[in-house]
Tab-separated table of C-alpha atoms and ligand atoms in Angstrom:
chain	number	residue	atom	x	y	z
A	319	UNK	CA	-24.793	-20.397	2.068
A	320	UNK	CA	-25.294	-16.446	1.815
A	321	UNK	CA	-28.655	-15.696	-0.629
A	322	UNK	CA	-28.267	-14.431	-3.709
A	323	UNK	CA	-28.467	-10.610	-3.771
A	324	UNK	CA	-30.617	-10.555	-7.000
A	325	UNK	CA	-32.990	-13.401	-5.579
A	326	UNK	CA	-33.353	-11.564	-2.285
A	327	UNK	CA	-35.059	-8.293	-4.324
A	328	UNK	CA	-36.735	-11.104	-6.386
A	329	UNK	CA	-35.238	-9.400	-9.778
A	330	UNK	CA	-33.273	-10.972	-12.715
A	331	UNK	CA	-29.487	-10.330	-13.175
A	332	UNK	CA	-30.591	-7.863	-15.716
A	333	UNK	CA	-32.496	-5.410	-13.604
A	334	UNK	CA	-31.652	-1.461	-14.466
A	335	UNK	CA	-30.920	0.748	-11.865
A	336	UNK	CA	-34.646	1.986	-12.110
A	337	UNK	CA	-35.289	-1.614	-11.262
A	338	UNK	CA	-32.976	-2.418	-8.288
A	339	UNK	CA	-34.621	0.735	-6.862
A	340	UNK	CA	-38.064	-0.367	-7.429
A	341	UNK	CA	-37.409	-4.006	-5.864
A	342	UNK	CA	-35.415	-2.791	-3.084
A	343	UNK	CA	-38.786	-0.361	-1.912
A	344	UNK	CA	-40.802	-2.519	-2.243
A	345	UNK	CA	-39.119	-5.173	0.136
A	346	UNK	CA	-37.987	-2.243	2.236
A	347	UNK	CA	-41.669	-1.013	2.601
A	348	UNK	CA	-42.765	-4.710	3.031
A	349	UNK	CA	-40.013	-5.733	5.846
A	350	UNK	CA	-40.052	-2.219	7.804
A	351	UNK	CA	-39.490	-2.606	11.033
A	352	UNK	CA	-42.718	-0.279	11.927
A	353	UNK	CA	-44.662	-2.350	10.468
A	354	UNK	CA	-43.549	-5.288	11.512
A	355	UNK	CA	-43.216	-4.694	15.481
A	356	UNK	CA	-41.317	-7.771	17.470
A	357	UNK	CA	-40.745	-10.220	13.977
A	358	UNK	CA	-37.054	-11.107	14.043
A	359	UNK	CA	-37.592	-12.806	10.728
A	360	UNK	CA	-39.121	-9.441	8.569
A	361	UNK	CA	-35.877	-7.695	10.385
A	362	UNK	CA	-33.928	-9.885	8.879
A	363	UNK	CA	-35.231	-9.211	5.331
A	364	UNK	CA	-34.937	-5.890	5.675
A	365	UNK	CA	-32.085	-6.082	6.484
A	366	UNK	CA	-31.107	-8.199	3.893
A	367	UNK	CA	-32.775	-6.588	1.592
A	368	UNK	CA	-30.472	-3.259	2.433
A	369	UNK	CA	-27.730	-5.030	2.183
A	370	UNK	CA	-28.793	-6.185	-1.353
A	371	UNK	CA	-29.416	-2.741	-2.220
A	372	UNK	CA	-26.316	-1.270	-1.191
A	373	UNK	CA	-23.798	-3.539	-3.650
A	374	UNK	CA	-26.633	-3.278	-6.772
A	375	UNK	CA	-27.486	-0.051	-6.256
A	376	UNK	CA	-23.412	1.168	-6.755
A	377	UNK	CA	-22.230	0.135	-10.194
A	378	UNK	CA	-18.551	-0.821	-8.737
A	379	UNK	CA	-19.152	-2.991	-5.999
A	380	UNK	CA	-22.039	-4.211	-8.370
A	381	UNK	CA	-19.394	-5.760	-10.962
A	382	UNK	CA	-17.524	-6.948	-8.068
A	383	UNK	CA	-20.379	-8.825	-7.014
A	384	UNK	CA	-21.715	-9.966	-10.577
A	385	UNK	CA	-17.829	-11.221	-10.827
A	386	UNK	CA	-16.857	-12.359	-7.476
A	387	UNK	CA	-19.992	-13.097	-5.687
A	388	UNK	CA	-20.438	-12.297	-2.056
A	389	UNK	CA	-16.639	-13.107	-1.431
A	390	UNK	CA	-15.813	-9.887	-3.023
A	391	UNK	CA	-17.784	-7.994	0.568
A	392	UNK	CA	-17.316	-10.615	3.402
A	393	UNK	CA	-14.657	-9.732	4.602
A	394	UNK	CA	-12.955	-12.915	6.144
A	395	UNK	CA	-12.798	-15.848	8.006
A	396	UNK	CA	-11.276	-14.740	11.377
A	397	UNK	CA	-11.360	-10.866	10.757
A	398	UNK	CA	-11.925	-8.808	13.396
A	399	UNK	CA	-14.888	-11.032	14.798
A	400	UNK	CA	-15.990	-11.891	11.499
A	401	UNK	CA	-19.416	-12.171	11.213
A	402	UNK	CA	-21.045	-11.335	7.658
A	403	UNK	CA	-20.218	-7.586	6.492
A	404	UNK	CA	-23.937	-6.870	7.605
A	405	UNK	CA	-25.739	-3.986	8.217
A	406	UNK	CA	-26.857	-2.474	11.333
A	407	UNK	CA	-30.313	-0.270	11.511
A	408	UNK	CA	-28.499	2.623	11.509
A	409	UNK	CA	-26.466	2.202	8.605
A	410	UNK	CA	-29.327	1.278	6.625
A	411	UNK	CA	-31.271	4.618	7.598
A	412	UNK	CA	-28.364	7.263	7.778
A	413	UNK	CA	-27.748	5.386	3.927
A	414	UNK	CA	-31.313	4.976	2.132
A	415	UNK	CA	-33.265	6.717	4.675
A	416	UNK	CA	-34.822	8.920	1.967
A	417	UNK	CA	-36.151	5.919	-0.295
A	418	UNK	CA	-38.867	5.681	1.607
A	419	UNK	CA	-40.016	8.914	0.714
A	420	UNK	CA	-39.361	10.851	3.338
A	421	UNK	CA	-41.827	8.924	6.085
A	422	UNK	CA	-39.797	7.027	8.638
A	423	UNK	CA	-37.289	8.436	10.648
A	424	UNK	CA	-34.977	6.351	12.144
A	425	UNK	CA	-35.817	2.551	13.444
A	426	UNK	CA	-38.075	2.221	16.723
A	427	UNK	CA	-38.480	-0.686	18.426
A	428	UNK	CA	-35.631	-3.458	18.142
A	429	UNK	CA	-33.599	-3.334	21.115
A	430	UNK	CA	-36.224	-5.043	23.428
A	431	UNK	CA	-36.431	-1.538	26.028
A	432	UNK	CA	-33.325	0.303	27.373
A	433	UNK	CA	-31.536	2.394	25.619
A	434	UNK	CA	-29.342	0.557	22.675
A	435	UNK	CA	-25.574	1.505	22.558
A	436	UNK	CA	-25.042	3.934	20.306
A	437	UNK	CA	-22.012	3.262	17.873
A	438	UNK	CA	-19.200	5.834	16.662
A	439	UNK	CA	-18.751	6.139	13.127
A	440	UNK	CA	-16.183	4.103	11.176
A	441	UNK	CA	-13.522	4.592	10.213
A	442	UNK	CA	-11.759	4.042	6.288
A	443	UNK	CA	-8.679	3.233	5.002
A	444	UNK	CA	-6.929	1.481	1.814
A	445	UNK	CA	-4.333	-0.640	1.838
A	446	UNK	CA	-1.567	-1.437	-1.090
A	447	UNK	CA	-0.646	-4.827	-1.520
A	448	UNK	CA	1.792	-6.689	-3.559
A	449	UNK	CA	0.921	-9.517	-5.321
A	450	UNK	CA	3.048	-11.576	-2.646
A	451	UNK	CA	1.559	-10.221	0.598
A	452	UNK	CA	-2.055	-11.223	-1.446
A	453	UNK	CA	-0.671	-14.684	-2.197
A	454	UNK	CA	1.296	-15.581	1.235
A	455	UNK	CA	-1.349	-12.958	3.200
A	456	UNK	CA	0.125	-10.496	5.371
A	457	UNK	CA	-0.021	-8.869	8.688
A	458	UNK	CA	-0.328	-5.412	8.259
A	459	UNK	CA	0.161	-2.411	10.749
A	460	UNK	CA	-2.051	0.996	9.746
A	461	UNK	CA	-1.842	4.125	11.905
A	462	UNK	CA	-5.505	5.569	11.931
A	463	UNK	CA	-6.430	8.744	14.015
A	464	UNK	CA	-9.672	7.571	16.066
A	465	UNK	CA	-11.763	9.620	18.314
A	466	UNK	CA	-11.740	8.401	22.100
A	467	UNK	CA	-13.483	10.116	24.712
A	468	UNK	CA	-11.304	12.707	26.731
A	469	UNK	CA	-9.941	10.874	29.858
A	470	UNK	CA	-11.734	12.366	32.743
A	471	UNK	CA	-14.794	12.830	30.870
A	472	UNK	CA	-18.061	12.185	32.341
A	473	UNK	CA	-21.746	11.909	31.169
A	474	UNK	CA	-25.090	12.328	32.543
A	475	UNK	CA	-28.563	10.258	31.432
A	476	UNK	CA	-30.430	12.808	28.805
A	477	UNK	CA	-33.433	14.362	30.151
A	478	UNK	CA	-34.707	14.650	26.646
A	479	UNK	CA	-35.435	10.787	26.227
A	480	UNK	CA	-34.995	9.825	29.570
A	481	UNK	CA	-31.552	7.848	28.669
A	482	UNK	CA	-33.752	6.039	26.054
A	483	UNK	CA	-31.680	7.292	23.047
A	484	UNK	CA	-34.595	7.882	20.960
A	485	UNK	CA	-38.205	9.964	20.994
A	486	UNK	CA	-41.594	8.568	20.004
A	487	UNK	CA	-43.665	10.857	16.809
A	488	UNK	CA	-46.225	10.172	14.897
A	489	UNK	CA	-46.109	10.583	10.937
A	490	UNK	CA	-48.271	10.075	8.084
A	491	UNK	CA	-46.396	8.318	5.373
A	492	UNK	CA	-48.031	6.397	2.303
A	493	UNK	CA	-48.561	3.414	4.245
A	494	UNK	CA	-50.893	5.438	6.915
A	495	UNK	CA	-50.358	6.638	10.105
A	496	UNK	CA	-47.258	5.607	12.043
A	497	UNK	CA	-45.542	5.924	15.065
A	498	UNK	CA	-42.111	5.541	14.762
A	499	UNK	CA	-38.910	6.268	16.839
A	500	UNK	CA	-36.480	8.663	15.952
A	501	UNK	CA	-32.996	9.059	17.110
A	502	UNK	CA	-33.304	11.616	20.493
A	503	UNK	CA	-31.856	15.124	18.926
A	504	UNK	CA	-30.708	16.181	22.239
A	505	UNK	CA	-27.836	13.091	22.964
A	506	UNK	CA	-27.687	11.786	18.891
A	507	UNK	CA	-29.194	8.241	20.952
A	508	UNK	CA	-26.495	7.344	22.818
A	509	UNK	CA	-29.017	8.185	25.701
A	510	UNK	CA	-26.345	10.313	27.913
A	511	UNK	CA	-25.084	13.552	27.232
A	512	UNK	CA	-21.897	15.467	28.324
A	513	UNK	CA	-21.600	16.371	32.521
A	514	UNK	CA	-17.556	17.846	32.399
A	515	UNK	CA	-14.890	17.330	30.279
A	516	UNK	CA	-11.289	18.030	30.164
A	517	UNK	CA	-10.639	21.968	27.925
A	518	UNK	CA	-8.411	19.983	25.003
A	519	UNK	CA	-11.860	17.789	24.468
A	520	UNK	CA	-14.454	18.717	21.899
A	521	UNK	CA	-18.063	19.113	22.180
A	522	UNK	CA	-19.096	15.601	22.819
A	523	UNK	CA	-15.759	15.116	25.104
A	524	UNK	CA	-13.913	13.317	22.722
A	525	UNK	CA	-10.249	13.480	21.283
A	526	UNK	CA	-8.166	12.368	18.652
A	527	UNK	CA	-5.654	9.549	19.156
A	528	UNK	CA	-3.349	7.981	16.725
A	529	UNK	CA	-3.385	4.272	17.365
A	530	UNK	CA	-1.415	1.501	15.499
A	531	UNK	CA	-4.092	-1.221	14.526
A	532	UNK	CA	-3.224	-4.562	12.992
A	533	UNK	CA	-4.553	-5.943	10.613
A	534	UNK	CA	-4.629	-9.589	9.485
A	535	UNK	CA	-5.308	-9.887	5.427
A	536	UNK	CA	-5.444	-13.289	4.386
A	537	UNK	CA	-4.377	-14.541	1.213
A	538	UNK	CA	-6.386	-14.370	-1.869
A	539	UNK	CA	-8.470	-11.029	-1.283
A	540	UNK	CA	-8.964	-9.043	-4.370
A	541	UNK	CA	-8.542	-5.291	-5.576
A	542	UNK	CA	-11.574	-3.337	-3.778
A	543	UNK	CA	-12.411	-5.538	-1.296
A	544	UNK	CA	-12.978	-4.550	2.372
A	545	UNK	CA	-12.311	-6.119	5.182
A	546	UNK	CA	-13.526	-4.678	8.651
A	547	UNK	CA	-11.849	-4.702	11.906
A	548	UNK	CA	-14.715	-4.361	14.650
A	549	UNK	CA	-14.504	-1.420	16.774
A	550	UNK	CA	-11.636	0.293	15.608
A	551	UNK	CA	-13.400	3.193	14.400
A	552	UNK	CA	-14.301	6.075	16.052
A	553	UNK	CA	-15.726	5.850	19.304
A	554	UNK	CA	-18.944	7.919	20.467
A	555	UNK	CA	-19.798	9.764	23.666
A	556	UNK	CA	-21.678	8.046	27.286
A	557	UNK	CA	-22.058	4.716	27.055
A	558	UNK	CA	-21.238	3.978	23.596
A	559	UNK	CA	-19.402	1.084	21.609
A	560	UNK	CA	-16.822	2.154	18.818
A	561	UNK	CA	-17.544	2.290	15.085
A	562	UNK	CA	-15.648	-0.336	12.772
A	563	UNK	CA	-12.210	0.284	10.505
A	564	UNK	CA	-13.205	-0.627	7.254
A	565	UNK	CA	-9.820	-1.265	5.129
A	566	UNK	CA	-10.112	-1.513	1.550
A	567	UNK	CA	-8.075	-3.440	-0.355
A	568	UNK	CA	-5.630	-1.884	-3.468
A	569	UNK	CA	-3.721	-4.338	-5.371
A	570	UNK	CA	-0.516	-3.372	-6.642
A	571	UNK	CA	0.938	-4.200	-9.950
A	572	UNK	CA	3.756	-6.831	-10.529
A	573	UNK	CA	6.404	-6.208	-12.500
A	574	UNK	CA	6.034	-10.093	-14.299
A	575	UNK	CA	2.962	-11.240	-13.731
A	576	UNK	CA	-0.504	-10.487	-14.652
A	577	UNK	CA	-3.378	-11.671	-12.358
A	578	UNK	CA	-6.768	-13.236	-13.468
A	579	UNK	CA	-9.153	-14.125	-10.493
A	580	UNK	CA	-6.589	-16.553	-9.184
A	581	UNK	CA	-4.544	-17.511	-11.984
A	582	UNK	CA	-1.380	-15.718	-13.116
A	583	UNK	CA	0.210	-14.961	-16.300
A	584	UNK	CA	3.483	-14.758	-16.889
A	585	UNK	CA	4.919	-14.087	-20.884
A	586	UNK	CA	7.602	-15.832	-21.636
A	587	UNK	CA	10.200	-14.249	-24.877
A	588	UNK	CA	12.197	-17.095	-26.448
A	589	UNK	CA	14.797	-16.634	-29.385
A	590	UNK	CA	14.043	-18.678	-32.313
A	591	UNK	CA	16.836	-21.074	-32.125
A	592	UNK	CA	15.730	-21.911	-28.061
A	593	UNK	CA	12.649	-22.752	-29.835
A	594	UNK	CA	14.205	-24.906	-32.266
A	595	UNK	CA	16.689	-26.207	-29.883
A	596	UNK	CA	14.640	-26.491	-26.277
A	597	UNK	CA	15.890	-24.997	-23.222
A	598	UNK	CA	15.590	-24.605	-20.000
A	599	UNK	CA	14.327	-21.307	-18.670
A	600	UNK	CA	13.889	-19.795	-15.146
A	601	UNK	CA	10.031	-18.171	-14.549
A	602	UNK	CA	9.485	-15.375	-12.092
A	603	UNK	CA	6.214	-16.922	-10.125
A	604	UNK	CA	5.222	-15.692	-6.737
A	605	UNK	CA	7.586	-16.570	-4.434
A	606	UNK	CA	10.689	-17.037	-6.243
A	607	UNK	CA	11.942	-18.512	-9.412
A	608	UNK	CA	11.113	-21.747	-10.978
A	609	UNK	CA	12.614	-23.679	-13.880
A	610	UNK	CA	10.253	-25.192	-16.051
A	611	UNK	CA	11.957	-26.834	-19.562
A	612	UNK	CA	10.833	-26.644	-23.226
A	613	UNK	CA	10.690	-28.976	-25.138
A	614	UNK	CA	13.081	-28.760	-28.554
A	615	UNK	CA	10.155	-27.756	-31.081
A	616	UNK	CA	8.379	-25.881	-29.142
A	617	UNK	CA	5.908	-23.365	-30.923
A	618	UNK	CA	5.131	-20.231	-30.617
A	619	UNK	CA	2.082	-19.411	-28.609
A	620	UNK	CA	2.021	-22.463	-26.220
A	621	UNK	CA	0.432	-22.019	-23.012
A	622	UNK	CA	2.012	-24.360	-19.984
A	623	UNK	CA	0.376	-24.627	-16.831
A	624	UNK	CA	2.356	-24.833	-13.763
A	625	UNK	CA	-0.713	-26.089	-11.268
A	626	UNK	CA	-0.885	-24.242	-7.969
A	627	UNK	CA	1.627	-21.557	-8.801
A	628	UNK	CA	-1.185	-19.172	-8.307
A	629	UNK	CA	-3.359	-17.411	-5.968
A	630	UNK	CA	-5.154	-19.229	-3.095
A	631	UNK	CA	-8.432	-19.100	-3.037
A	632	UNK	CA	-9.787	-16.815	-0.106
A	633	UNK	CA	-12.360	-19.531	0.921
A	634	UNK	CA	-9.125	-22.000	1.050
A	635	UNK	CA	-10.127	-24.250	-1.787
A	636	UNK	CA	-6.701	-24.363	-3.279
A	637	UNK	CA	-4.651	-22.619	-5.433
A	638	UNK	CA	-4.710	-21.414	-8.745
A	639	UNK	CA	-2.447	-21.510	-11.848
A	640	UNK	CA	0.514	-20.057	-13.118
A	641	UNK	CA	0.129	-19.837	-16.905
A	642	UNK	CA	3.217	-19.423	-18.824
A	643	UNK	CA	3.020	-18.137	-22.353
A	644	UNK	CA	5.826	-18.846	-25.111
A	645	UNK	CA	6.489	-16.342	-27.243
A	646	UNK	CA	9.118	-16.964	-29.897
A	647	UNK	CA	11.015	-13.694	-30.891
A	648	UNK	CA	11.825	-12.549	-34.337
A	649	UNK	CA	14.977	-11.057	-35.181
A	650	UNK	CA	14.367	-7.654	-36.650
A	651	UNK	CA	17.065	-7.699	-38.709
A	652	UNK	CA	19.802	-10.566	-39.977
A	653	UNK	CA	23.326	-10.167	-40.780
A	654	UNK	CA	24.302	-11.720	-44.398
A	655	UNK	CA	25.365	-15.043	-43.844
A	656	UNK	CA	22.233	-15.411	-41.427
A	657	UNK	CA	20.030	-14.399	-44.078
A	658	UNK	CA	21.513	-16.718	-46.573
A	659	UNK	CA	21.211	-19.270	-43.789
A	660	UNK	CA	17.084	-18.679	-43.555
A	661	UNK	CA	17.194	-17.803	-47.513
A	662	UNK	CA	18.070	-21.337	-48.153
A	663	UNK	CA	15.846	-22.614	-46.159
A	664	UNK	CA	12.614	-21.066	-47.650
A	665	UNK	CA	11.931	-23.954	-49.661
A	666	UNK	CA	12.796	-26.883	-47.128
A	667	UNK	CA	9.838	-28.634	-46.069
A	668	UNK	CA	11.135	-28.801	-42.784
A	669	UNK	CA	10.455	-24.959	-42.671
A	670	UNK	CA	7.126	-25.056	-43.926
A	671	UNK	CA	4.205	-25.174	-41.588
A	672	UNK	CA	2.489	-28.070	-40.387
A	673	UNK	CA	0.576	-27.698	-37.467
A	674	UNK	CA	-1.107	-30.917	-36.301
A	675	UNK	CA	-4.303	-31.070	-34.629
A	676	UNK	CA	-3.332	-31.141	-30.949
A	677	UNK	CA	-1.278	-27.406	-31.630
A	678	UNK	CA	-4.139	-25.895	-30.869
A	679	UNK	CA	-4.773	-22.578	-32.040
A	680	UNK	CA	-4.607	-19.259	-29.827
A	681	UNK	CA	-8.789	-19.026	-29.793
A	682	UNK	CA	-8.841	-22.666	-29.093
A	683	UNK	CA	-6.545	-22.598	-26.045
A	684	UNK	CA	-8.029	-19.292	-24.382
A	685	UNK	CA	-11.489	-21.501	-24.462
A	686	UNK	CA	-9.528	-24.538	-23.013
A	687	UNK	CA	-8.656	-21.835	-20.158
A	688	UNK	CA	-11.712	-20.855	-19.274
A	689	UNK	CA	-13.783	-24.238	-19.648
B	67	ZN	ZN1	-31.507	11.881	24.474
């Protein structure tokens, strides 16, 4: 079970922006790596404690999170390696670098000596879904133009760091002195830099090549949510492993039905002598019709519940509902003999209302929904 991102900055659900901030610098300064030299478990934090920051400190993917919890960033089960959406050292300093006022560079220290692998950049794209491909889940194909190095490329160990991929220096930052390592200027860190390349090749030796990825989306993901497919983002120069695609998720409106986390709602019209009568009507759910019957009474405002006719869950506990409203439609206007017909009937108790006690009113039922 994934922490809490509010518990990991130790602040209430209520914290400001102002707040997040503070919490998140504090950790940050707490956890760095440079101070910290060789303890996995302080990486960790800080690491954590970035990835915290990241989803509170934006006020969209914090509502996601306030509404869906982590579920709404993880990715999936089974996508692209999976592994929790984490972030790498590099992320967290290109991103937030300057929150900690300007002192540490980039991150010294973790790969154990030898140069790490430097990673390309990723890669982003959105996808548009129907409502069926989220319910069923769907195997999509997206063309993405990645950079690849040049074939016949070839690269040499940097003479600037030695093939280390990053340079020692000495700072003085609010915490003190501190030597920390910076990314080598010379290579970017990938600890190699260019020997010959082919003329159609840029600077680094890399091209551009359109590639067909696909991607799995399993069913139940939500509007905004992004899945990542490891390494097929843009790859880097020497000895380097790709960046990730990060797809983000668009949902697409139905023409029927209106989703609710994983419920649907479907409004049903009715004329007022089905009502009266009952009938038997044929509902546009998810994957195809289904005939659900009313019974001959049936008021105005009734909510059934067709059970599982919803959304899956993304973690695969279940399904949700499909909710079908009645609404019984009004005539807007009556010819004469059917206004003498209703005229009549003003006075019949038959006509008059009488709701009993288990016609629950509209307020009750929405709290029935949600309890
Ligand atoms: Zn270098």
């Amino acid at each position: 079970m994934k922490k809490d991102f509010y518990e990991i900055l130790g602040i209430s659900k209520n914290a400001d922006a102002a707040e997040i901030k503070k919490a998140y610098r504090k950790n940050a300064l707490q956890y760095h790596p440079d101070k910290n030299p060789g303890d996995k478990s302080a990486e960790d934090k800080f690491k954590l404690a970035a990835e915290a920051y990241e989803v509170l400190s934006d006020p969209q993917k914090k509502a996601k999170y306030d509404q869906y919890g982590h579920q709404a960033f993880d990715g999936s089960g089974g996508f692209g390696g999976g592994g929790h959406g984490g972030m790498n050292m590099d992320d967290i300093f290109s991103q937030f670098g300057d929150i900690f006022g300007g002192g540490f560079g980039g991150f010294g220290g973790g790969g154990g000596g030898g140069a790490r692998r430097a990673k390309g950049s990723n890669l982003r794209i959105k996808v548009k879904l129907t409502l069926e491909e989220i319910a069923n889940g769907v195997e999509k194909k997206v063309k993405v133009k990645r950079k690849v190095q040049a074939p016949g490329v070839t690269y040499k160990t940097c003479s600037t760091c030695n093939g280390q991929g990053q340079v020692m220096r000495v700072t003085n930052t609010i915490l003190g002195r501190m030597q920390s390592a910076s990314t080598c200027p010379t290579c970017s860190g990938s600890g190699q830099i260019l020997d010959k390349k082919p003329s159609e090749a840029d600077s680094q030796g890399m091209i551009l090549e359109d590639e067909t990825v696909s991607i799995k989306i399993p069913a139940g993901v939500v509007d905004g949510m992004q899945l990542k497919v490891s390494n097929k983002g843009n790859d880097a120069p020497g000895n380097s492993i790709p960046g990730d695609l990060i797809v983000a998720i668009e949902e697409l409106e139905h023409e029927f039905l209106k989703r609710e986390g994983e419920n649907l709602h479907y409004d049903l019209y009715i004329s007022f002598a089905e009502a009266v009568l009952g009938i038997s009507k044929d509902i546009e759910a998810i994957n195809g019709k289904v005939r659900i019957k009313l019974e001959e009474g049936i008021q105005s405002g009734k909510i059934l519940r067709l059970k599982g006719k919803g959304i899956p869950s993304i973690n695969g506990y279940g399904n949700g509902d499909l909710l079908v409203h009645v609404n019984v439609w009004t005539p807007k206007t009556l010819n004469k003999e059917q206004k003498q017909f209703f005229e009549k009937n003003l006075s019949d108790d038959n006509f008059i209302p009488n709701p009993e006690k288990s016609d629950k009113s509209f307020f009750e039922k929405v709290k029935d929904m949600f309890s």
